[in-house]
Amino acid sequence: MNLRDGPQPLAPEPKRKLIARDRDGLFKKRGIWQYRILINGRLRQYSTGTRSYRDAKKIRQGALQAEAEGRLPTDSSTARLSQVVPLWLEERKRLKAANTAKTEGYLVLPLLATLGAKRLCDITAADIRGYQKKRIQDVAAVTVNHEVKALRAILKQAKLWSRLADDYERLKESTRGPGRALTDAEEARLLDTAASRSEWQVAYLTALIAINTTARGCEIRGLRLRDVDLAKGVVIFSKSKTDAGRRIVPLNPTARWALARLLERAEALGATEPEHYLLPSCQSHQIDVTTPMITWRTAWSTLRKKAGLPTLRFHDLRHHAITKLAESGASDQTIMALAGHVSQEMLSHYSHVRQQAKRDAVEAINSYQPGEPTTTENATIQ
């Protein structure tokens, strides 16, 4: 530097790039717009999933409004269905009746098998339609609808159902009315088949009880030792879907015999106290007399096919029993006293059955075919 030239001006500092402060709550991460929202005192970060600023701004505004209205997805929205279901079932046990919570536990099993690995936020309407299409091949539409109803409750709790609601359609359920009744030949074939193998013992004995008492499957599973009184010849069904279903049913010889065999079986399995179940649970070869058997579905499915009745439901045996009562001339009051809750649709159906039974009865005694009187010239009327 030449000192004679005097002090030289300092070189200007390089200009710093001014960055405008972002006041719209958006920022980029790997090219994708992100935003943060204060929820319950905690700052949460969300991705808009878009590179478009305009779209990201709309998404953030929608999220702010959803948060203000309590519609923003919860923390569980990013968890897998298999992780959420156990917690959801525990909560349902506290909020719902024991039987309802247990039923929901069964309903979520096929959901877990199909959608268990998916995160809740990733479940789409297409996933639900695919589930419906697959399940309807194995079970009735009403069962599939109940299962999806359980999934809907889980997604609602995570604030995720509203985005799927418009695209969801329930399966059309059967409107065929009450179940089917068996002919005498079909009943004999079913019971003879069931009695032919020892592994079908429970299905055989419970079928006899259903046909001769009008009991539902869940009522039979819910029987405890104290509910069966062979000395008095009665059984008490207290586990039913309605309070009206709780009833005392007299036992005919067949029902008495079937219940006696189940009592012997229960005693052999260790059921000795009045509160022990008539059909104890047997899971993984462990007998638990304090919990009831879950189902005999596998044996029932096999034997009904063997009997040539592949579509027969166990619940149809209840309808079969009520039909036989109606054909015997029993009144509505008698049917309701024995069967418990019976819908008006079913009562109307059985009224028709009774009328047909009467018609068949008078037809059976019709042995003479009358003809016109023979007219003769000599006939006289006295």
mmCIF file of C-alpha atoms in Angstrom:
data_model
loop_
_atom_site.group_PDB
_atom_site.id
_atom_site.type_symbol
_atom_site.label_atom_id
_atom_site.label_comp_id
_atom_site.label_asym_id
_atom_site.label_seq_id
_atom_site.Cartn_x
_atom_site.Cartn_y
_atom_site.Cartn_z
ATOM 1 C CA MET A 1 0.000 0.000 0.000
ATOM 2 C CA ASN A 2 1.309 3.512 -0.868
ATOM 3 C CA LEU A 3 1.398 5.571 2.380
ATOM 4 C CA ARG A 4 1.639 8.894 0.445
ATOM 5 C CA ASP A 5 -1.806 8.335 -0.820
ATOM 6 C CA GLY A 6 -3.191 8.588 2.715
ATOM 7 C CA PRO A 7 -5.586 6.176 4.389
ATOM 8 C CA GLN A 8 -7.429 3.973 2.014
ATOM 9 C CA PRO A 9 -11.175 3.312 2.402
ATOM 10 C CA LEU A 10 -12.056 -0.026 3.811
ATOM 11 C CA ALA A 11 -13.219 -2.562 1.296
ATOM 12 C CA PRO A 12 -16.961 -2.979 1.466
ATOM 13 C CA GLU A 13 -18.140 -6.109 3.278
ATOM 14 C CA PRO A 14 -19.901 -8.665 1.120
ATOM 15 C CA LYS A 15 -23.631 -8.120 1.193
ATOM 16 C CA ARG A 16 -25.483 -10.611 3.328
ATOM 17 C CA LYS A 17 -28.471 -12.275 1.764
ATOM 18 C CA LEU A 18 -31.505 -10.933 3.539
ATOM 19 C CA ILE A 19 -34.040 -13.637 4.451
ATOM 20 C CA ALA A 20 -37.571 -12.462 5.022
ATOM 21 C CA ARG A 21 -39.008 -13.812 8.247
ATOM 22 C CA ASP A 22 -41.659 -16.466 7.438
ATOM 23 C CA ARG A 23 -44.858 -15.351 9.088
ATOM 24 C CA ASP A 24 -47.188 -17.968 7.581
ATOM 25 C CA GLY A 25 -45.988 -20.903 9.689
ATOM 26 C CA LEU A 26 -44.608 -22.857 6.734
ATOM 27 C CA PHE A 27 -41.069 -24.056 6.144
ATOM 28 C CA LYS A 28 -39.419 -26.527 3.821
ATOM 29 C CA LYS A 29 -37.755 -29.813 4.635
ATOM 30 C CA ARG A 30 -36.227 -31.743 1.756
ATOM 31 C CA GLY A 31 -38.350 -29.710 -0.601
ATOM 32 C CA ILE A 32 -41.652 -30.483 1.150
ATOM 33 C CA TRP A 33 -43.558 -27.778 3.024
ATOM 34 C CA GLN A 34 -43.933 -28.417 6.755
ATOM 35 C CA TYR A 35 -45.794 -26.626 9.526
ATOM 36 C CA ARG A 36 -46.058 -26.676 13.294
ATOM 37 C CA ILE A 37 -49.167 -26.429 15.474
ATOM 38 C CA LEU A 38 -49.424 -25.983 19.226
ATOM 39 C CA ILE A 39 -51.634 -28.781 20.579
ATOM 40 C CA ASN A 40 -52.283 -29.162 24.295
ATOM 41 C CA GLY A 41 -49.204 -27.119 25.095
ATOM 42 C CA ARG A 42 -46.918 -29.132 22.825
ATOM 43 C CA LEU A 43 -45.595 -28.000 19.458
ATOM 44 C CA ARG A 44 -46.338 -30.638 16.830
ATOM 45 C CA GLN A 45 -44.771 -30.759 13.394
ATOM 46 C CA TYR A 46 -46.652 -32.016 10.344
ATOM 47 C CA SER A 47 -45.813 -32.460 6.681
ATOM 48 C CA THR A 48 -48.165 -31.111 4.037
ATOM 49 C CA GLY A 49 -46.854 -33.678 1.590
ATOM 50 C CA THR A 50 -46.636 -31.087 -1.191
ATOM 51 C CA ARG A 51 -44.046 -28.802 -2.810
ATOM 52 C CA SER A 52 -46.713 -26.268 -3.770
ATOM 53 C CA TYR A 53 -46.727 -23.265 -1.456
ATOM 54 C CA ARG A 54 -50.334 -22.421 -2.260
ATOM 55 C CA ASP A 55 -51.541 -25.967 -1.541
ATOM 56 C CA ALA A 56 -49.431 -26.156 1.617
ATOM 57 C CA LYS A 57 -50.932 -22.927 2.908
ATOM 58 C CA LYS A 58 -54.459 -24.276 2.422
ATOM 59 C CA ILE A 59 -53.531 -27.534 4.169
ATOM 60 C CA ARG A 60 -52.129 -25.662 7.150
ATOM 61 C CA GLN A 61 -55.196 -23.439 7.392
ATOM 62 C CA GLY A 62 -57.426 -26.523 7.294
ATOM 63 C CA ALA A 63 -55.343 -28.113 10.032
ATOM 64 C CA LEU A 64 -55.639 -25.028 12.227
ATOM 65 C CA GLN A 65 -59.404 -25.056 11.820
ATOM 66 C CA ALA A 66 -59.565 -28.795 12.516
ATOM 67 C CA GLU A 67 -57.483 -28.301 15.674
ATOM 68 C CA ALA A 68 -59.797 -25.539 16.855
ATOM 69 C CA GLU A 69 -62.804 -27.835 16.295
ATOM 70 C CA GLY A 70 -61.142 -30.883 17.862
ATOM 71 C CA ARG A 71 -60.900 -32.745 14.562
ATOM 72 C CA LEU A 72 -57.146 -32.927 14.168
ATOM 73 C CA PRO A 73 -55.776 -36.513 14.010
ATOM 74 C CA THR A 74 -54.502 -37.741 17.368
ATOM 75 C CA ASP A 75 -51.081 -39.167 18.182
ATOM 76 C CA SER A 76 -52.415 -42.669 17.535
ATOM 77 C CA SER A 77 -53.079 -41.817 13.888
ATOM 78 C CA THR A 78 -49.518 -42.784 12.940
ATOM 79 C CA ALA A 79 -49.562 -46.054 14.902
ATOM 80 C CA ARG A 80 -50.294 -49.397 13.300
ATOM 81 C CA LEU A 81 -53.730 -50.949 13.721
ATOM 82 C CA SER A 82 -52.172 -53.892 15.560
ATOM 83 C CA GLN A 83 -50.717 -51.446 18.121
ATOM 84 C CA VAL A 84 -53.927 -49.486 18.633
ATOM 85 C CA VAL A 85 -56.426 -52.367 18.924
ATOM 86 C CA PRO A 86 -55.274 -53.711 22.355
ATOM 87 C CA LEU A 87 -55.532 -50.241 23.898
ATOM 88 C CA TRP A 88 -58.903 -49.651 22.241
ATOM 89 C CA LEU A 89 -60.257 -52.964 23.570
ATOM 90 C CA GLU A 90 -59.104 -52.149 27.092
ATOM 91 C CA GLU A 91 -60.969 -48.863 26.921
ATOM 92 C CA ARG A 92 -64.095 -50.582 25.566
ATOM 93 C CA LYS A 93 -64.039 -52.971 28.534
ATOM 94 C CA ARG A 94 -64.363 -49.953 30.831
ATOM 95 C CA LEU A 95 -67.080 -48.265 28.787
ATOM 96 C CA LYS A 96 -69.214 -51.132 27.500
ATOM 97 C CA ALA A 97 -70.965 -54.181 28.917
ATOM 98 C CA ALA A 98 -68.734 -57.219 29.268
ATOM 99 C CA ASN A 99 -70.533 -59.157 26.537
ATOM 100 C CA THR A 100 -70.340 -56.229 24.099
ATOM 101 C CA ALA A 101 -66.627 -55.744 24.725
ATOM 102 C CA LYS A 102 -66.003 -59.460 24.238
ATOM 103 C CA THR A 103 -67.912 -59.443 20.952
ATOM 104 C CA GLU A 104 -65.838 -56.499 19.740
ATOM 105 C CA GLY A 105 -62.737 -58.501 20.609
ATOM 106 C CA TYR A 106 -63.859 -61.180 18.161
ATOM 107 C CA LEU A 107 -64.794 -58.631 15.493
ATOM 108 C CA VAL A 108 -61.321 -57.090 15.321
ATOM 109 C CA LEU A 109 -59.520 -60.416 14.792
ATOM 110 C CA PRO A 110 -60.116 -60.626 11.017
ATOM 111 C CA LEU A 111 -59.366 -56.882 10.758
ATOM 112 C CA LEU A 112 -55.974 -57.465 12.355
ATOM 113 C CA ALA A 113 -55.259 -60.354 10.009
ATOM 114 C CA THR A 114 -55.859 -58.163 6.950
ATOM 115 C CA LEU A 115 -55.042 -54.587 7.997
ATOM 116 C CA GLY A 116 -53.050 -55.019 11.196
ATOM 117 C CA ALA A 117 -49.735 -53.910 9.669
ATOM 118 C CA LYS A 118 -51.147 -50.643 8.285
ATOM 119 C CA ARG A 119 -50.849 -47.307 10.056
ATOM 120 C CA LEU A 120 -54.244 -45.805 10.824
ATOM 121 C CA CYS A 121 -53.502 -42.728 8.720
ATOM 122 C CA ASP A 122 -52.693 -44.984 5.742
ATOM 123 C CA ILE A 123 -55.975 -46.910 5.769
ATOM 124 C CA THR A 124 -58.031 -45.814 2.763
ATOM 125 C CA ALA A 125 -61.569 -46.317 1.529
ATOM 126 C CA ALA A 126 -60.092 -48.667 -1.086
ATOM 127 C CA ASP A 127 -58.606 -50.784 1.718
ATOM 128 C CA ILE A 128 -62.027 -51.071 3.343
ATOM 129 C CA ARG A 129 -63.701 -52.021 0.056
ATOM 130 C CA GLY A 130 -61.043 -54.666 -0.505
ATOM 131 C CA TYR A 131 -61.631 -56.017 2.997
ATOM 132 C CA GLN A 132 -65.389 -56.195 2.389
ATOM 133 C CA LYS A 133 -64.911 -58.005 -0.921
ATOM 134 C CA LYS A 134 -62.622 -60.589 0.669
ATOM 135 C CA ARG A 135 -64.631 -61.209 3.857
ATOM 136 C CA ILE A 136 -68.028 -61.546 2.158
ATOM 137 C CA GLN A 137 -66.763 -64.773 0.620
ATOM 138 C CA ASP A 138 -66.561 -66.364 4.078
ATOM 139 C CA VAL A 139 -69.202 -64.699 6.264
ATOM 140 C CA ALA A 140 -72.554 -62.938 5.995
ATOM 141 C CA ALA A 141 -72.834 -59.266 5.076
ATOM 142 C CA VAL A 142 -74.109 -58.393 8.540
ATOM 143 C CA THR A 143 -70.907 -59.808 10.073
ATOM 144 C CA VAL A 144 -68.705 -57.802 7.705
ATOM 145 C CA ASN A 145 -70.668 -54.643 8.534
ATOM 146 C CA HIS A 146 -70.151 -55.226 12.261
ATOM 147 C CA GLU A 147 -66.417 -55.702 11.718
ATOM 148 C CA VAL A 148 -66.082 -52.489 9.706
ATOM 149 C CA LYS A 149 -68.157 -50.729 12.375
ATOM 150 C CA ALA A 150 -65.440 -51.661 14.893
ATOM 151 C CA LEU A 151 -62.774 -50.281 12.533
ATOM 152 C CA ARG A 152 -64.814 -47.109 12.119
ATOM 153 C CA ALA A 153 -64.918 -46.625 15.895
ATOM 154 C CA ILE A 154 -61.118 -46.952 16.056
ATOM 155 C CA LEU A 155 -60.608 -44.463 13.208
ATOM 156 C CA LYS A 156 -63.123 -42.051 14.728
ATOM 157 C CA GLN A 157 -61.203 -42.084 17.975
ATOM 158 C CA ALA A 158 -58.060 -41.150 16.012
ATOM 159 C CA LYS A 159 -60.035 -38.393 14.196
ATOM 160 C CA LEU A 160 -59.486 -40.112 10.847
ATOM 161 C CA TRP A 161 -62.911 -41.431 9.867
ATOM 162 C CA SER A 162 -64.321 -38.187 8.398
ATOM 163 C CA ARG A 163 -61.971 -38.373 5.415
ATOM 164 C CA LEU A 164 -63.323 -41.842 4.533
ATOM 165 C CA ALA A 165 -66.985 -41.481 5.435
ATOM 166 C CA ASP A 166 -68.176 -40.212 2.048
ATOM 167 C CA ASP A 167 -66.585 -43.143 0.199
ATOM 168 C CA TYR A 168 -67.753 -45.902 2.553
ATOM 169 C CA GLU A 169 -70.800 -48.044 1.782
ATOM 170 C CA ARG A 170 -72.227 -50.748 4.009
ATOM 171 C CA LEU A 171 -72.813 -54.117 2.422
ATOM 172 C CA LYS A 172 -76.426 -54.900 1.681
ATOM 173 C CA GLU A 173 -77.697 -57.292 4.299
ATOM 174 C CA SER A 174 -80.077 -60.157 3.687
ATOM 175 C CA THR A 175 -83.784 -59.364 4.068
ATOM 176 C CA ARG A 176 -84.930 -62.958 3.989
ATOM 177 C CA GLY A 177 -86.503 -62.564 7.415
ATOM 178 C CA PRO A 178 -86.236 -65.236 10.111
ATOM 179 C CA GLY A 179 -83.842 -68.120 9.596
ATOM 180 C CA ARG A 180 -84.622 -71.436 8.001
ATOM 181 C CA ALA A 181 -86.396 -74.432 9.473
ATOM 182 C CA LEU A 182 -85.358 -78.003 8.775
ATOM 183 C CA THR A 183 -87.493 -80.791 7.458
ATOM 184 C CA ASP A 184 -87.774 -83.894 9.638
ATOM 185 C CA ALA A 185 -85.380 -85.706 7.296
ATOM 186 C CA GLU A 186 -82.825 -82.853 7.437
ATOM 187 C CA GLU A 187 -82.988 -82.719 11.236
ATOM 188 C CA ALA A 188 -82.418 -86.459 11.506
ATOM 189 C CA ARG A 189 -79.537 -86.341 9.008
ATOM 190 C CA LEU A 190 -77.859 -83.457 10.849
ATOM 191 C CA LEU A 191 -78.102 -85.088 14.276
ATOM 192 C CA ASP A 192 -77.101 -88.552 13.052
ATOM 193 C CA THR A 193 -74.042 -87.031 11.387
ATOM 194 C CA ALA A 194 -73.136 -85.042 14.501
ATOM 195 C CA ALA A 195 -73.401 -88.173 16.667
ATOM 196 C CA SER A 196 -71.117 -90.172 14.369
ATOM 197 C CA ARG A 197 -67.793 -88.676 15.548
ATOM 198 C CA SER A 198 -66.480 -88.028 19.046
ATOM 199 C CA GLU A 199 -64.778 -84.781 17.977
ATOM 200 C CA TRP A 200 -68.218 -83.377 17.181
ATOM 201 C CA GLN A 201 -69.588 -84.148 20.662
ATOM 202 C CA VAL A 202 -70.017 -80.511 21.736
ATOM 203 C CA ALA A 203 -71.642 -79.523 18.436
ATOM 204 C CA TYR A 204 -73.967 -82.528 18.682
ATOM 205 C CA LEU A 205 -75.077 -81.908 22.265
ATOM 206 C CA THR A 206 -75.484 -78.162 21.829
ATOM 207 C CA ALA A 207 -77.534 -78.747 18.660
ATOM 208 C CA LEU A 208 -79.865 -81.030 20.628
ATOM 209 C CA ILE A 209 -80.241 -78.342 23.297
ATOM 210 C CA ALA A 210 -80.934 -75.585 20.758
ATOM 211 C CA ILE A 211 -83.559 -77.632 18.896
ATOM 212 C CA ASN A 212 -85.341 -78.600 22.113
ATOM 213 C CA THR A 213 -85.133 -75.335 24.092
ATOM 214 C CA THR A 214 -84.975 -72.534 21.426
ATOM 215 C CA ALA A 215 -81.629 -71.439 22.935
ATOM 216 C CA ARG A 216 -79.152 -69.254 21.083
ATOM 217 C CA GLY A 217 -75.532 -70.323 20.776
ATOM 218 C CA CYS A 218 -74.364 -67.521 23.090
ATOM 219 C CA GLU A 219 -76.919 -68.587 25.707
ATOM 220 C CA ILE A 220 -75.635 -72.147 25.695
ATOM 221 C CA ARG A 221 -72.012 -70.981 25.946
ATOM 222 C CA GLY A 222 -72.995 -68.770 28.894
ATOM 223 C CA LEU A 223 -74.520 -71.589 30.941
ATOM 224 C CA ARG A 224 -72.960 -72.231 34.341
ATOM 225 C CA LEU A 225 -73.441 -75.378 36.424
ATOM 226 C CA ARG A 226 -75.890 -73.527 38.660
ATOM 227 C CA ASP A 227 -78.153 -72.841 35.652
ATOM 228 C CA VAL A 228 -78.900 -76.524 35.022
ATOM 229 C CA ASP A 229 -81.260 -78.314 37.411
ATOM 230 C CA LEU A 230 -81.903 -81.836 36.193
ATOM 231 C CA ALA A 231 -83.829 -82.716 39.357
ATOM 232 C CA LYS A 232 -86.424 -80.048 38.615
ATOM 233 C CA GLY A 233 -86.050 -80.526 34.884
ATOM 234 C CA VAL A 234 -85.299 -76.892 34.001
ATOM 235 C CA VAL A 235 -82.500 -74.765 32.570
ATOM 236 C CA ILE A 236 -82.074 -71.040 33.184
ATOM 237 C CA PHE A 237 -80.836 -68.935 30.283
ATOM 238 C CA SER A 238 -79.555 -65.668 31.712
ATOM 239 C CA LYS A 239 -76.924 -64.737 29.118
ATOM 240 C CA SER A 240 -78.925 -63.162 26.302
ATOM 241 C CA LYS A 241 -78.866 -60.122 24.051
ATOM 242 C CA THR A 242 -81.846 -58.633 25.898
ATOM 243 C CA ASP A 243 -83.245 -58.728 29.420
ATOM 244 C CA ALA A 244 -86.398 -60.249 27.910
ATOM 245 C CA GLY A 245 -84.290 -63.232 26.900
ATOM 246 C CA ARG A 246 -83.676 -64.300 30.524
ATOM 247 C CA ARG A 247 -85.983 -67.195 31.140
ATOM 248 C CA ILE A 248 -86.566 -70.604 32.719
ATOM 249 C CA VAL A 249 -87.197 -73.350 30.169
ATOM 250 C CA PRO A 250 -88.558 -76.803 31.040
ATOM 251 C CA LEU A 251 -86.527 -79.726 29.720
ATOM 252 C CA ASN A 252 -87.965 -82.456 27.552
ATOM 253 C CA PRO A 253 -86.237 -85.875 27.678
ATOM 254 C CA THR A 254 -83.844 -85.087 24.792
ATOM 255 C CA ALA A 255 -82.695 -81.765 26.248
ATOM 256 C CA ARG A 256 -82.328 -83.356 29.700
ATOM 257 C CA TRP A 257 -80.156 -86.131 28.233
ATOM 258 C CA ALA A 258 -77.933 -83.673 26.308
ATOM 259 C CA LEU A 259 -77.412 -81.438 29.363
ATOM 260 C CA ALA A 260 -76.604 -84.469 31.514
ATOM 261 C CA ARG A 261 -73.837 -85.434 29.055
ATOM 262 C CA LEU A 262 -72.432 -81.890 29.133
ATOM 263 C CA LEU A 263 -72.472 -81.911 32.943
ATOM 264 C CA GLU A 264 -70.461 -85.143 32.913
ATOM 265 C CA ARG A 265 -68.011 -83.599 30.446
ATOM 266 C CA ALA A 266 -67.670 -80.417 32.516
ATOM 267 C CA GLU A 267 -66.998 -82.407 35.694
ATOM 268 C CA ALA A 268 -64.307 -84.409 33.888
ATOM 269 C CA LEU A 269 -62.653 -81.116 32.908
ATOM 270 C CA GLY A 270 -62.637 -79.886 36.502
ATOM 271 C CA ALA A 271 -65.857 -77.843 36.685
ATOM 272 C CA THR A 272 -67.265 -78.506 40.149
ATOM 273 C CA GLU A 273 -68.448 -75.180 41.562
ATOM 274 C CA PRO A 274 -71.855 -73.643 40.733
ATOM 275 C CA GLU A 275 -70.236 -70.619 39.061
ATOM 276 C CA HIS A 276 -68.065 -72.783 36.785
ATOM 277 C CA TYR A 277 -69.070 -72.918 33.139
ATOM 278 C CA LEU A 278 -70.857 -75.873 31.598
ATOM 279 C CA LEU A 279 -68.628 -75.482 28.521
ATOM 280 C CA PRO A 280 -65.219 -74.459 29.903
ATOM 281 C CA SER A 281 -62.654 -72.667 27.776
ATOM 282 C CA CYS A 282 -59.892 -74.780 26.263
ATOM 283 C CA GLN A 283 -57.135 -72.619 24.737
ATOM 284 C CA SER A 284 -53.738 -74.065 23.865
ATOM 285 C CA HIS A 285 -54.737 -77.261 25.700
ATOM 286 C CA GLN A 286 -55.280 -75.273 28.917
ATOM 287 C CA ILE A 287 -58.671 -75.779 30.597
ATOM 288 C CA ASP A 288 -60.182 -72.758 32.350
ATOM 289 C CA VAL A 289 -63.502 -73.520 34.033
ATOM 290 C CA THR A 290 -63.961 -69.859 34.997
ATOM 291 C CA THR A 291 -64.322 -68.712 31.365
ATOM 292 C CA PRO A 292 -66.671 -70.124 28.722
ATOM 293 C CA MET A 293 -65.778 -71.838 25.471
ATOM 294 C CA ILE A 294 -65.388 -69.291 22.679
ATOM 295 C CA THR A 295 -66.916 -71.300 19.852
ATOM 296 C CA TRP A 296 -67.468 -74.737 18.299
ATOM 297 C CA ARG A 297 -67.480 -73.163 14.829
ATOM 298 C CA THR A 298 -64.846 -75.457 13.301
ATOM 299 C CA ALA A 299 -66.678 -78.657 14.239
ATOM 300 C CA TRP A 300 -70.029 -77.164 13.228
ATOM 301 C CA SER A 301 -68.737 -76.082 9.819
ATOM 302 C CA THR A 302 -67.335 -79.543 9.091
ATOM 303 C CA LEU A 303 -70.325 -81.566 10.232
ATOM 304 C CA ARG A 304 -72.962 -79.450 8.469
ATOM 305 C CA LYS A 305 -71.117 -79.955 5.171
ATOM 306 C CA LYS A 306 -70.900 -83.676 5.901
ATOM 307 C CA ALA A 307 -74.650 -83.670 6.557
ATOM 308 C CA GLY A 308 -75.333 -81.975 3.217
ATOM 309 C CA LEU A 309 -76.424 -78.692 4.854
ATOM 310 C CA PRO A 310 -73.474 -76.376 4.035
ATOM 311 C CA THR A 311 -75.364 -73.090 4.572
ATOM 312 C CA LEU A 312 -77.088 -74.018 7.822
ATOM 313 C CA ARG A 313 -76.208 -71.620 10.656
ATOM 314 C CA PHE A 314 -76.270 -72.777 14.251
ATOM 315 C CA HIS A 315 -78.725 -69.931 14.939
ATOM 316 C CA ASP A 316 -81.117 -71.526 12.425
ATOM 317 C CA LEU A 317 -81.691 -74.299 14.966
ATOM 318 C CA ARG A 318 -83.420 -71.729 17.199
ATOM 319 C CA HIS A 319 -85.702 -70.773 14.330
ATOM 320 C CA HIS A 320 -86.315 -74.450 13.644
ATOM 321 C CA ALA A 321 -87.340 -74.995 17.274
ATOM 322 C CA ILE A 322 -89.714 -72.014 17.283
ATOM 323 C CA THR A 323 -91.243 -73.188 14.001
ATOM 324 C CA LYS A 324 -91.969 -76.587 15.573
ATOM 325 C CA LEU A 325 -93.589 -74.828 18.521
ATOM 326 C CA ALA A 326 -95.788 -72.800 16.181
ATOM 327 C CA GLU A 327 -96.767 -75.886 14.212
ATOM 328 C CA SER A 328 -97.787 -77.554 17.460
ATOM 329 C CA GLY A 329 -100.350 -74.778 17.953
ATOM 330 C CA ALA A 330 -98.506 -72.909 20.716
ATOM 331 C CA SER A 331 -99.671 -69.334 21.264
ATOM 332 C CA ASP A 332 -97.544 -66.206 20.835
ATOM 333 C CA GLN A 333 -97.380 -65.893 24.620
ATOM 334 C CA THR A 334 -96.078 -69.454 24.991
ATOM 335 C CA ILE A 335 -93.484 -68.967 22.252
ATOM 336 C CA MET A 336 -92.243 -65.738 23.839
ATOM 337 C CA ALA A 337 -92.119 -67.342 27.299
ATOM 338 C CA LEU A 338 -89.941 -70.168 25.961
ATOM 339 C CA ALA A 339 -87.876 -68.312 23.365
ATOM 340 C CA GLY A 340 -87.531 -64.912 25.038
ATOM 341 C CA HIS A 341 -87.178 -61.968 22.708
ATOM 342 C CA VAL A 342 -89.005 -62.592 19.429
ATOM 343 C CA SER A 343 -89.415 -59.752 16.934
ATOM 344 C CA GLN A 344 -92.806 -58.785 15.537
ATOM 345 C CA GLU A 345 -91.601 -59.942 12.132
ATOM 346 C CA MET A 346 -90.946 -63.396 13.541
ATOM 347 C CA LEU A 347 -94.287 -63.523 15.350
ATOM 348 C CA SER A 348 -96.071 -62.636 12.104
ATOM 349 C CA HIS A 349 -94.147 -65.387 10.361
ATOM 350 C CA TYR A 350 -95.075 -67.966 12.999
ATOM 351 C CA SER A 351 -98.721 -66.912 12.885
ATOM 352 C CA HIS A 352 -98.617 -67.849 9.223
ATOM 353 C CA VAL A 353 -96.921 -71.144 10.129
ATOM 354 C CA ARG A 354 -99.689 -71.939 12.600
ATOM 355 C CA GLN A 355 -102.373 -71.223 10.002
ATOM 356 C CA GLN A 356 -100.632 -73.480 7.511
ATOM 357 C CA ALA A 357 -100.326 -76.212 10.136
ATOM 358 C CA LYS A 358 -104.087 -76.015 10.740
ATOM 359 C CA ARG A 359 -104.744 -76.144 7.010
ATOM 360 C CA ASP A 360 -102.497 -79.191 6.643
ATOM 361 C CA ALA A 361 -104.271 -80.835 9.575
ATOM 362 C CA VAL A 362 -107.785 -80.480 8.114
ATOM 363 C CA GLU A 363 -106.530 -81.561 4.719
ATOM 364 C CA ALA A 364 -105.154 -84.728 6.301
ATOM 365 C CA ILE A 365 -108.610 -85.830 7.545
ATOM 366 C CA ASN A 366 -110.260 -85.187 4.206
ATOM 367 C CA SER A 367 -110.979 -88.738 2.977
ATOM 368 C CA TYR A 368 -114.302 -88.415 1.153
ATOM 369 C CA GLN A 369 -114.713 -86.671 -2.190
ATOM 370 C CA PRO A 370 -118.344 -85.549 -2.472
ATOM 371 C CA GLY A 371 -120.176 -85.438 -5.802
ATOM 372 C CA GLU A 372 -123.436 -83.971 -7.063
ATOM 373 C CA PRO A 373 -126.554 -85.924 -5.957
ATOM 374 C CA THR A 374 -127.839 -88.351 -8.606
ATOM 375 C CA THR A 375 -131.154 -87.106 -10.105
ATOM 376 C CA THR A 376 -133.775 -89.698 -11.099
ATOM 377 C CA GLU A 377 -137.227 -89.272 -12.462
ATOM 378 C CA ASN A 378 -138.605 -91.081 -9.449
ATOM 379 C CA ALA A 379 -136.671 -89.066 -6.877
ATOM 380 C CA THR A 380 -138.924 -87.367 -4.413
ATOM 381 C CA ILE A 381 -138.241 -84.745 -1.840
ATOM 382 C CA GLN A 382 -139.771 -85.447 1.469
#
